[in-house]
Amino acid sequence: MNPKPYSNPYLVGVLLGVTLLASYLILGAGLGASAAIARVGALCESIVAPAHTLASQYFGAYGDQPLRYYLVFMLAGVFGGGLLSALLADRCAIRVERGARCSSLKRLCLALFGGLIVGFASRLANGCTSGQALSGSALLLTGSLLFLVSVFAGGYLTAWFVRRQWYD
Amino acid sequence: MINTFFNSGTLDSAGAFFASLLIGLAFGVALERAGFSSSRRLAGIFYFRDMAVLKVMFTAVIVAMLGLSYAKAFGWVTTENVYFLHTLYAAQILGGLIFGAGFVMGGWCPGTAAVGVASGKIDALIFLLGAVGGSILYNELYPMVAPLTAADRGVVFGFESLGVSEAGFAFVFTLIAVGCFWGAEAIEKMRNGVEGYWNSRFLKVFSALLVVGAFGLFVVQTRPVPVQSPATQEQALLTGMQEGVDHIEVQELADRLLGGDPALVLVDIRTPAEFGTFHIRTALNLQAADLPAALVPHKNQGVIVLYSNGMTHPAQARDSLARLGFNNVYQLTDGLQGFLDTCLKPISLRDEPVSPVQAAKIRAWRAFFLSTPPPVTVPTTPSAQEAASLTPEVEAEWLAQNFSRPDVKRIDLRPQQDYNGGHVPGAISLNIESLRGCINGIHSMLLPATILAEHFSLMGIRPEDTVVAIWDDKQQDATLVGMACERLGHRRFAVLRGGFAKWQREKRPVDTLLPVVTPSHYPVPEKPDSFTVGAKEVLAAMGKTGIVILDVRPVDFFTGKKRDEARGGHIPGAINRPYTDDMEKGAGFTALKSATDLSAIYGKLIPSKESPVILHCRTGHQASQTYFVLTRLLGYTNIRWYDAGWTEWAARPELPVASESR
């Protein structure tokens, strides 16, 4: 079955904006995704080295139950919402998305390395595209707007070097 | 203000988790519908192939920004009920640059990768594993990178950084977004040869709606401050006079006061003697010459209403204030006499017939304006307390229930050996004297914000934490921690009711373990606090009508019968209310009197909740308790603290002293 076409990007943007607004008015905080990943990281590290993790300066502040955090539940919701929407639009298929001249291995290596960098950078900037670029910019916060601009600057500077993984 | 989970400190409750899950669901659906479960589509923006990321992201930012700006303008959203991310230039710029590189390499960002995994993308799963690894790497390298996150600027808005108006910034931001949408459509049309939404009716209407929405912010955010030449200004005054726009009718005033309108400032400009005989409830008493200085805090904010017996003096004062740039001053039509005749005259004495509706109104007005102010009601049940935002005085029960919360920082102010013998679990020991020092030759002064922030950082306190002070036999130790919080702009502060004595008496848990503390980077406020005053301000306030100087020392020190400083006595014109009189004995402990009692007492000493008051004692310590009572428990809004107090005043011979017993 052919997947259904994507929705009107502007209307989806309105839905996303209203969701963000609801998050601020109900929770008192914006959307976020990378914090949940960091907390999974803290959990993983505490399984391997519990005493070291609790004593570490950064993860130590999460306490001994790092997953008891609202953004962890939010990311679980994102996964659920994504699955629901993808199933309804017939867009579920197990595969590696890549350009014709890029091997799966190369694409996965880049994904792993990119993930590593993004995980690190999100902690440094205290948020990712969701928490800083989207939520912070909507409040017109100086730091978040600078983050948004920096993300695009970093992206455009790097894009030429990895163009082969999607486009030929 | 909306009571959010953040505001009530319950972001870690099951309710907040459930709400987060639902918000996440909507977030996930939006990302998937946008096509962000495809890394090729996400990366497309960096090759000018597929500009969906820009369209969706920028639309979402603008829609939420408009919504939030209106919510802020209407007072629904403040820094108290919403968590505003802090600005840290180095961390956010460097983090952003690295993030961008990782984004284009990996093809995902954290949120979209979760949606990618949901739609079966193996590369998204690998990306997330990498991001988990990156987070662990950050934790391990944290001691090295922490300096990058040290310069915390606090909450900074883009329009502040550029020094422009909020509405102007939002409007230009919206115009840039709309320009980007049209640019993105043009790029896609050129690159892919697809018409898309370029020049479509949809995009035209959509763009127009956003621009109109942003334009509306000018209406709700900016208060008009016309810059006019003297001639046109006078013309405007005369026209206003002719049309009566500078008047407020007595019935309207009565209804607004009855409804407790917080935006209304009522000023009685008659003599203090007349004011003392009778005045309209809630009115301030100011003399005409003092009006411009005293009303500065209300300039063009809310509504200022002037009244006297007749209308001549208020009208002259109003016009004078208007020339000084006050656009929100009104005079009461027919003055006090009109108010008495229209609103308060008993129905039985009226010549004209009174309708039942009007009679009910008059009865309500008479009941309100001819009685003494009602006591402030405080919630008494724990559930009511939890529902409201943090109460300034927390019960031992509340603290016992909130042990597991890492954001509730307990500070034990008892002597160190007592602390070592057993303390509230997780409490940090603090000697209150470490928050004070010698400044400009005056000892026992609360330290500057930079040093206080350093102390807070060492105690691991973060701006979003709730600080609970546990006191030994002096509650003013706890309230002095409160002053430190005030100086740092830290509003989430509470005193443990009854101190450690009540905790112990209720046989609550204690332990002897040292708490685990992770140092924080407490931001230093950019501006000095606005509540601390020096001898100069006190001298200027001395003898001014409407400004109360409240000395909280014991009576004998106030009268000069006893003295422990260079001179005995008090500041001329000051009134005395010993801080100890605000306390009462409970079963085995002492605690503050009820807010109802305190409200009645201070209602007699201070004309209104907005009246300017300067508090002092000998060293600022005891006055901190009265500051806490007035600002936090009773809601007084214009309280100043003369920290140097009698120590300085007595030692400077040029400052006048009164020493007769009163």
Short mmCIF file of N, CA and C in Angstrom, two decimals, chain A residues 6-10 12-13 16-17 25-28 31 33 37 45 52 56-59 68-70 73-74 77-79 81-83 85-86 91 93-95 97-98 107-108 111 113 115-119 121-124 128-129 131-132 138-143 146-147 150-152 154-156 158-159 163 165-167, chain B residues 2 4-6 12 17 20-21 23-25 27-28 30 32-33 35 38-41 45-47 49 55-56 59-60 65 81-83 85 87 89 91-93 95-101 104-106 109-110 114 118-123 126-128 130-131 134-135 138-140 142 156-158 161 185 197 202 518:
data_model
loop_
_atom_site.label_atom_id
_atom_site.label_comp_id
_atom_site.label_asym_id
_atom_site.label_seq_id
_atom_site.Cartn_x
_atom_site.Cartn_y
_atom_site.Cartn_z
N TYR A 6 1.97 13.66 3.07
CA TYR A 6 2.11 14.41 4.32
C TYR A 6 1.07 15.53 4.37
N SER A 7 0.81 15.98 5.61
CA SER A 7 -0.19 17.05 5.78
C SER A 7 0.41 18.40 5.38
N ASN A 8 -0.47 19.37 5.27
CA ASN A 8 -0.07 20.76 5.02
C ASN A 8 0.90 21.20 6.13
N PRO A 9 2.14 21.56 5.78
CA PRO A 9 3.13 21.86 6.83
C PRO A 9 2.73 23.02 7.73
N TYR A 10 2.00 23.99 7.17
CA TYR A 10 1.61 25.15 7.97
C TYR A 10 0.56 24.77 9.01
N VAL A 12 0.13 21.73 10.21
CA VAL A 12 0.81 20.91 11.21
C VAL A 12 1.57 21.83 12.18
N GLY A 13 2.16 22.89 11.63
CA GLY A 13 2.87 23.86 12.48
C GLY A 13 1.93 24.49 13.49
N LEU A 16 1.32 21.99 16.18
CA LEU A 16 2.50 21.91 17.04
C LEU A 16 2.57 23.13 17.96
N GLY A 17 2.28 24.30 17.42
CA GLY A 17 2.30 25.53 18.22
C GLY A 17 1.27 25.50 19.33
N LEU A 25 0.80 26.27 29.38
CA LEU A 25 -0.31 26.69 30.24
C LEU A 25 -0.72 25.61 31.23
N ILE A 26 -0.47 24.33 30.90
CA ILE A 26 -0.87 23.25 31.80
C ILE A 26 0.30 22.85 32.70
N LEU A 27 1.43 22.52 32.07
CA LEU A 27 2.57 22.07 32.87
C LEU A 27 3.33 23.25 33.48
N GLY A 28 3.33 24.38 32.79
CA GLY A 28 4.18 25.50 33.22
C GLY A 28 5.58 25.37 32.66
N LEU A 31 7.90 22.05 25.68
CA LEU A 31 8.13 20.68 25.22
C LEU A 31 9.60 20.34 25.39
N ALA A 33 12.62 16.83 24.60
CA ALA A 33 12.87 15.45 24.21
C ALA A 33 14.23 14.97 24.71
N ILE A 37 16.22 11.47 27.03
CA ILE A 37 17.34 10.63 26.57
C ILE A 37 18.48 10.67 27.59
N GLU A 45 23.93 4.26 32.97
CA GLU A 45 25.20 4.38 33.68
C GLU A 45 25.07 3.90 35.12
N HIS A 52 29.15 5.53 41.32
CA HIS A 52 29.82 6.56 40.51
C HIS A 52 28.81 7.54 39.92
N SER A 56 28.34 11.53 40.63
CA SER A 56 28.77 12.44 39.57
C SER A 56 27.98 13.74 39.65
N GLN A 57 28.62 14.81 39.22
CA GLN A 57 28.02 16.14 39.41
C GLN A 57 26.75 16.33 38.61
N TYR A 58 26.74 15.84 37.36
CA TYR A 58 25.59 16.14 36.50
C TYR A 58 24.44 15.16 36.70
N PHE A 59 24.70 13.86 36.49
CA PHE A 59 23.64 12.86 36.66
C PHE A 59 23.24 12.70 38.12
N ARG A 68 11.79 9.07 36.81
CA ARG A 68 10.61 9.72 37.39
C ARG A 68 10.66 11.22 37.04
N TYR A 69 10.38 11.54 35.80
CA TYR A 69 10.54 12.92 35.32
C TYR A 69 9.51 13.14 34.22
N TYR A 70 8.88 14.31 34.23
CA TYR A 70 7.76 14.51 33.30
C TYR A 70 8.16 14.42 31.84
N PHE A 73 8.00 10.96 30.35
CA PHE A 73 6.64 10.57 29.95
C PHE A 73 6.26 11.27 28.64
N MET A 74 6.76 12.49 28.47
CA MET A 74 6.44 13.20 27.25
C MET A 74 7.04 12.49 26.04
N GLY A 77 5.11 9.62 25.10
CA GLY A 77 3.93 10.09 24.36
C GLY A 77 4.27 10.38 22.91
N VAL A 78 5.42 11.00 22.66
CA VAL A 78 5.85 11.31 21.30
C VAL A 78 5.95 10.02 20.48
N PHE A 79 6.55 9.00 21.08
CA PHE A 79 6.68 7.71 20.39
C PHE A 79 5.29 7.15 20.08
N GLY A 81 2.38 8.76 19.88
CA GLY A 81 1.69 9.59 18.89
C GLY A 81 2.24 9.35 17.50
N GLY A 82 3.57 9.21 17.40
CA GLY A 82 4.20 8.94 16.11
C GLY A 82 3.75 7.61 15.54
N LEU A 83 3.68 6.60 16.40
CA LEU A 83 3.27 5.27 15.96
C LEU A 83 1.83 5.29 15.45
N SER A 85 0.06 7.82 14.34
CA SER A 85 -0.07 8.59 13.11
C SER A 85 0.53 7.82 11.91
N ALA A 86 1.69 7.19 12.14
CA ALA A 86 2.35 6.44 11.05
C ALA A 86 1.51 5.25 10.61
N ARG A 91 2.65 4.48 6.98
CA ARG A 91 4.05 4.88 6.79
C ARG A 91 4.98 4.03 7.64
N ALA A 93 7.42 1.07 8.12
CA ALA A 93 8.20 0.08 7.39
C ALA A 93 9.58 0.03 8.00
N ILE A 94 10.06 -1.17 8.29
CA ILE A 94 11.38 -1.28 8.91
C ILE A 94 12.44 -1.15 7.82
N ARG A 95 13.23 -0.10 7.88
CA ARG A 95 14.26 0.11 6.87
C ARG A 95 15.26 1.17 7.32
N GLU A 97 16.85 4.55 5.95
CA GLU A 97 16.63 5.55 4.90
C GLU A 97 17.97 6.14 4.48
N ARG A 98 18.28 6.06 3.16
CA ARG A 98 19.59 6.53 2.69
C ARG A 98 19.53 6.81 1.20
N ARG A 107 25.57 4.82 6.50
CA ARG A 107 24.46 5.63 7.02
C ARG A 107 24.29 5.42 8.52
N LEU A 108 24.37 4.14 8.95
CA LEU A 108 24.20 3.85 10.38
C LEU A 108 25.35 4.41 11.21
N ALA A 111 24.68 7.99 11.60
CA ALA A 111 23.56 8.18 12.54
C ALA A 111 24.07 8.05 13.98
N PHE A 113 27.21 8.44 15.10
CA PHE A 113 28.11 9.54 15.43
C PHE A 113 27.32 10.85 15.60
N GLY A 115 24.25 11.09 16.49
CA GLY A 115 23.50 10.95 17.75
C GLY A 115 24.37 11.30 18.94
N LEU A 116 25.60 10.80 18.91
CA LEU A 116 26.55 11.06 20.00
C LEU A 116 26.76 12.58 20.17
N ILE A 117 26.97 13.24 19.04
CA ILE A 117 27.20 14.69 19.07
C ILE A 117 25.96 15.43 19.56
N VAL A 118 24.80 15.01 19.04
CA VAL A 118 23.55 15.67 19.43
C VAL A 118 23.28 15.46 20.92
N GLY A 119 23.52 14.25 21.41
CA GLY A 119 23.30 13.97 22.84
C GLY A 119 24.16 14.86 23.70
N ALA A 121 25.65 17.79 22.76
CA ALA A 121 25.33 19.21 22.55
C ALA A 121 24.04 19.60 23.27
N SER A 122 23.07 18.67 23.31
CA SER A 122 21.80 18.98 23.98
C SER A 122 22.02 19.23 25.46
N ARG A 123 22.94 18.48 26.07
CA ARG A 123 23.21 18.70 27.50
C ARG A 123 23.93 20.03 27.69
N LEU A 124 24.87 20.31 26.80
CA LEU A 124 25.63 21.56 26.92
C LEU A 124 24.69 22.76 26.82
N CYS A 128 17.24 20.71 23.28
CA CYS A 128 17.49 20.40 21.87
C CYS A 128 16.58 21.26 21.00
N THR A 129 16.26 20.78 19.83
CA THR A 129 15.36 21.52 18.94
C THR A 129 13.99 21.73 19.60
N GLY A 131 13.24 21.64 23.20
CA GLY A 131 13.28 22.42 24.44
C GLY A 131 13.80 23.83 24.24
N GLN A 132 14.84 23.99 23.43
CA GLN A 132 15.43 25.31 23.23
C GLN A 132 14.86 26.00 21.99
N ALA A 138 9.78 30.46 21.38
CA ALA A 138 8.40 30.93 21.46
C ALA A 138 8.22 31.93 22.60
N LEU A 139 9.11 31.87 23.61
CA LEU A 139 9.08 32.85 24.70
C LEU A 139 10.01 34.02 24.40
N LEU A 140 10.61 34.01 23.21
CA LEU A 140 11.52 35.08 22.77
C LEU A 140 12.73 35.21 23.68
N LEU A 141 13.22 34.08 24.22
CA LEU A 141 14.37 34.12 25.11
C LEU A 141 15.66 34.24 24.29
N THR A 142 16.51 35.15 24.67
CA THR A 142 17.72 35.44 23.90
C THR A 142 18.55 34.18 23.64
N GLY A 143 18.83 33.42 24.70
CA GLY A 143 19.68 32.24 24.56
C GLY A 143 19.09 31.22 23.60
N LEU A 146 19.42 32.35 20.01
CA LEU A 146 20.80 32.18 19.56
C LEU A 146 21.08 30.71 19.26
N PHE A 147 20.52 29.82 20.10
CA PHE A 147 20.69 28.38 19.86
C PHE A 147 20.10 28.02 18.50
N SER A 150 22.31 29.15 15.79
CA SER A 150 23.54 28.36 15.79
C SER A 150 23.32 26.97 15.20
N VAL A 151 22.15 26.37 15.48
CA VAL A 151 21.88 25.04 14.94
C VAL A 151 21.92 25.08 13.40
N PHE A 152 21.26 26.09 12.84
CA PHE A 152 21.24 26.17 11.38
C PHE A 152 22.63 26.50 10.84
N GLY A 154 25.53 25.64 12.20
CA GLY A 154 26.30 24.39 12.30
C GLY A 154 25.88 23.41 11.22
N GLY A 155 24.56 23.33 10.98
CA GLY A 155 24.03 22.39 9.98
C GLY A 155 24.50 22.73 8.57
N TYR A 156 24.38 24.00 8.19
CA TYR A 156 24.77 24.38 6.83
C TYR A 156 26.27 24.24 6.62
N THR A 158 28.14 21.95 7.86
CA THR A 158 28.50 20.53 7.80
C THR A 158 27.85 19.83 6.60
N ALA A 159 26.74 20.39 6.11
CA ALA A 159 25.89 19.67 5.16
C ALA A 159 26.64 19.17 3.93
N ARG A 163 26.68 15.09 2.14
CA ARG A 163 25.55 15.15 1.20
C ARG A 163 25.26 13.81 0.55
N GLN A 165 24.91 10.93 1.74
CA GLN A 165 24.08 9.90 2.39
C GLN A 165 22.60 9.97 1.99
N TRP A 166 22.15 11.11 1.45
CA TRP A 166 20.75 11.16 0.97
C TRP A 166 20.64 11.44 -0.52
N TYR A 167 21.53 12.31 -1.01
CA TYR A 167 21.37 12.73 -2.40
C TYR A 167 22.58 12.28 -3.20
N ILE B 2 -2.43 31.56 35.91
CA ILE B 2 -2.87 30.17 35.86
C ILE B 2 -2.02 29.34 36.82
N THR B 4 -0.17 26.40 37.27
CA THR B 4 0.40 25.29 36.51
C THR B 4 1.00 24.26 37.47
N PHE B 5 1.36 23.10 36.92
CA PHE B 5 2.04 22.09 37.73
C PHE B 5 3.36 22.66 38.25
N PHE B 6 4.03 23.45 37.42
CA PHE B 6 5.31 24.04 37.83
C PHE B 6 5.11 24.96 39.03
N ASP B 12 6.42 16.52 39.40
CA ASP B 12 6.79 15.10 39.54
C ASP B 12 5.63 14.27 40.08
N PHE B 17 2.64 13.70 35.09
CA PHE B 17 3.17 12.67 34.18
C PHE B 17 2.12 12.32 33.13
N SER B 20 1.79 15.14 30.71
CA SER B 20 2.96 15.15 29.82
C SER B 20 2.80 14.09 28.73
N LEU B 21 2.27 12.93 29.12
CA LEU B 21 2.08 11.85 28.15
C LEU B 21 1.11 12.29 27.06
N ILE B 23 0.33 15.42 26.17
CA ILE B 23 0.95 16.48 25.37
C ILE B 23 1.95 15.85 24.41
N GLY B 24 2.69 14.86 24.91
CA GLY B 24 3.65 14.13 24.06
C GLY B 24 2.95 13.46 22.89
N LEU B 25 1.77 12.88 23.13
CA LEU B 25 1.01 12.22 22.05
C LEU B 25 0.71 13.21 20.92
N PHE B 27 2.24 15.99 20.34
CA PHE B 27 3.55 16.38 19.79
C PHE B 27 3.99 15.33 18.75
N GLY B 28 3.86 14.06 19.12
CA GLY B 28 4.27 12.96 18.23
C GLY B 28 3.44 12.93 16.96
N ALA B 30 1.90 15.44 15.58
CA ALA B 30 2.26 16.59 14.75
C ALA B 30 3.56 16.32 13.99
N GLU B 32 4.89 13.47 13.14
CA GLU B 32 4.74 12.44 12.12
C GLU B 32 3.96 12.97 10.92
N ARG B 33 2.87 13.71 11.21
CA ARG B 33 2.06 14.27 10.11
C ARG B 33 2.89 15.22 9.25
N GLY B 35 5.80 14.76 8.44
CA GLY B 35 6.76 14.00 7.66
C GLY B 35 8.13 13.94 8.28
N SER B 38 10.94 11.00 8.52
CA SER B 38 11.88 10.74 7.43
C SER B 38 13.11 11.63 7.59
N SER B 39 14.27 11.00 7.73
CA SER B 39 15.48 11.79 7.93
C SER B 39 15.85 12.55 6.65
N ARG B 40 15.49 11.98 5.50
CA ARG B 40 15.78 12.67 4.24
C ARG B 40 15.03 14.01 4.17
N ARG B 41 13.77 13.95 4.63
CA ARG B 41 12.96 15.18 4.63
C ARG B 41 13.51 16.19 5.63
N ILE B 45 16.29 20.49 4.37
CA ILE B 45 16.43 21.95 4.53
C ILE B 45 17.89 22.38 4.34
N PHE B 46 18.82 21.48 4.69
CA PHE B 46 20.23 21.86 4.59
C PHE B 46 20.75 21.78 3.15
N TYR B 47 19.94 21.22 2.25
CA TYR B 47 20.33 21.12 0.83
C TYR B 47 19.34 21.90 -0.05
N ARG B 49 16.30 21.36 -0.55
CA ARG B 49 15.47 20.46 -1.35
C ARG B 49 14.05 20.41 -0.82
N LYS B 55 9.13 25.44 7.56
CA LYS B 55 7.72 25.84 7.57
C LYS B 55 7.04 25.41 8.86
N VAL B 56 7.25 24.15 9.26
CA VAL B 56 6.57 23.63 10.45
C VAL B 56 7.11 24.29 11.72
N THR B 59 6.28 28.07 11.91
CA THR B 59 4.85 28.28 12.20
C THR B 59 4.57 28.00 13.67
N ALA B 60 5.10 26.88 14.16
CA ALA B 60 4.84 26.50 15.55
C ALA B 60 5.38 27.56 16.51
N MET B 65 4.32 31.67 20.17
CA MET B 65 4.81 32.98 20.62
C MET B 65 3.66 33.98 20.75
N ASN B 81 4.73 31.18 37.34
CA ASN B 81 4.01 29.95 37.04
C ASN B 81 4.53 29.23 35.81
N VAL B 82 5.50 29.83 35.12
CA VAL B 82 6.08 29.16 33.95
C VAL B 82 7.59 29.16 34.08
N TYR B 83 8.19 28.04 33.73
CA TYR B 83 9.64 27.92 33.79
C TYR B 83 10.24 28.52 32.52
N LEU B 85 13.54 29.26 30.39
CA LEU B 85 14.92 28.80 30.27
C LEU B 85 15.87 29.98 30.43
N THR B 87 19.47 32.09 29.90
CA THR B 87 20.38 32.36 28.80
C THR B 87 21.82 32.18 29.28
N TYR B 89 25.24 32.34 27.14
CA TYR B 89 25.69 32.57 25.77
C TYR B 89 26.63 31.47 25.25
N ALA B 91 27.40 28.40 26.26
CA ALA B 91 26.85 27.05 26.18
C ALA B 91 25.84 26.93 25.06
N GLN B 92 25.01 27.95 24.88
CA GLN B 92 23.95 27.82 23.88
C GLN B 92 24.47 28.02 22.45
N ILE B 93 25.42 28.92 22.26
CA ILE B 93 25.95 29.12 20.90
C ILE B 93 26.81 27.92 20.49
N GLY B 95 26.85 24.92 21.91
CA GLY B 95 25.96 23.75 21.87
C GLY B 95 25.17 23.73 20.57
N GLY B 96 24.66 24.87 20.15
CA GLY B 96 23.87 24.96 18.92
C GLY B 96 24.70 24.58 17.69
N LEU B 97 25.92 25.09 17.62
CA LEU B 97 26.78 24.79 16.46
C LEU B 97 27.06 23.28 16.37
N ILE B 98 27.43 22.69 17.51
CA ILE B 98 27.72 21.24 17.53
C ILE B 98 26.46 20.46 17.21
N PHE B 99 25.34 20.92 17.80
CA PHE B 99 24.06 20.24 17.58
C PHE B 99 23.73 20.23 16.08
N GLY B 100 23.92 21.36 15.43
CA GLY B 100 23.61 21.46 14.00
C GLY B 100 24.42 20.46 13.18
N ALA B 101 25.70 20.34 13.52
CA ALA B 101 26.56 19.38 12.81
C ALA B 101 26.04 17.96 13.02
N VAL B 104 22.72 17.22 11.03
CA VAL B 104 22.83 16.95 9.60
C VAL B 104 23.56 15.63 9.34
N MET B 105 24.47 15.26 10.22
CA MET B 105 25.14 13.96 10.08
C MET B 105 24.19 12.82 10.39
N GLY B 106 23.54 12.91 11.56
CA GLY B 106 22.67 11.83 12.00
C GLY B 106 21.33 11.84 11.27
N CYS B 109 16.85 14.74 15.09
CA CYS B 109 17.05 15.37 16.39
C CYS B 109 16.30 14.49 17.38
N PRO B 110 16.46 14.68 18.68
CA PRO B 110 15.90 13.71 19.64
C PRO B 110 14.40 13.44 19.46
N ALA B 114 12.50 9.79 17.86
CA ALA B 114 11.51 8.94 18.55
C ALA B 114 10.37 8.60 17.59
N ALA B 118 9.30 4.97 15.77
CA ALA B 118 7.91 4.52 15.74
C ALA B 118 7.49 4.09 14.33
N SER B 119 8.08 4.70 13.31
CA SER B 119 7.69 4.31 11.96
C SER B 119 8.70 3.33 11.34
N GLY B 120 9.56 2.75 12.18
CA GLY B 120 10.39 1.62 11.73
C GLY B 120 11.75 1.98 11.17
N LYS B 121 12.26 3.20 11.40
CA LYS B 121 13.57 3.57 10.85
C LYS B 121 14.69 3.07 11.77
N ILE B 122 15.51 2.18 11.23
CA ILE B 122 16.60 1.62 12.03
C ILE B 122 17.64 2.70 12.35
N ASP B 123 17.87 3.60 11.38
CA ASP B 123 18.87 4.65 11.62
C ASP B 123 18.45 5.57 12.76
N ILE B 126 19.45 3.81 15.99
CA ILE B 126 20.90 3.91 16.19
C ILE B 126 21.25 5.33 16.65
N PHE B 127 20.58 6.32 16.05
CA PHE B 127 20.80 7.72 16.43
C PHE B 127 20.50 7.92 17.92
N LEU B 128 19.37 7.36 18.37
CA LEU B 128 18.99 7.53 19.78
C LEU B 128 20.00 6.87 20.71
N GLY B 130 23.10 6.54 20.08
CA GLY B 130 24.23 7.48 20.08
C GLY B 130 23.97 8.64 21.02
N ALA B 131 22.74 9.16 21.02
CA ALA B 131 22.41 10.31 21.86
C ALA B 131 22.47 9.94 23.34
N GLY B 134 26.01 10.03 24.05
CA GLY B 134 26.48 11.41 24.12
C GLY B 134 26.15 12.07 25.45
N SER B 135 24.98 11.70 26.01
CA SER B 135 24.58 12.25 27.31
C SER B 135 25.52 11.73 28.40
N TYR B 138 28.73 13.48 28.22
CA TYR B 138 28.65 14.82 28.81
C TYR B 138 28.81 14.73 30.33
N ASN B 139 28.11 13.75 30.93
CA ASN B 139 28.20 13.58 32.38
C ASN B 139 29.64 13.33 32.81
N GLU B 140 30.34 12.51 32.03
CA GLU B 140 31.72 12.17 32.39
C GLU B 140 32.65 13.36 32.18
N TYR B 142 31.70 16.45 32.40
CA TYR B 142 31.09 17.64 33.00
C TYR B 142 32.08 18.53 33.76
N VAL B 156 16.51 36.16 30.08
CA VAL B 156 16.75 37.34 29.25
C VAL B 156 15.91 37.21 27.98
N PHE B 157 15.19 38.26 27.63
CA PHE B 157 14.39 38.23 26.42
C PHE B 157 15.13 38.90 25.28
N GLY B 158 14.84 38.42 24.07
CA GLY B 158 15.49 38.98 22.89
C GLY B 158 15.27 40.48 22.75
N SER B 161 17.58 42.31 25.07
CA SER B 161 18.95 42.31 24.58
C SER B 161 19.15 43.37 23.51
N GLU B 185 8.93 28.52 -0.20
CA GLU B 185 8.09 28.07 -1.33
C GLU B 185 8.79 28.38 -2.65
N TYR B 197 2.77 25.68 -2.31
CA TYR B 197 1.85 26.71 -1.81
C TYR B 197 2.22 28.09 -2.32
N PHE B 202 -4.20 29.97 0.12
CA PHE B 202 -3.98 29.52 1.50
C PHE B 202 -2.84 30.30 2.15
N THR B 518 24.98 18.71 45.38
CA THR B 518 25.62 18.98 44.10
C THR B 518 25.67 20.49 43.93
#
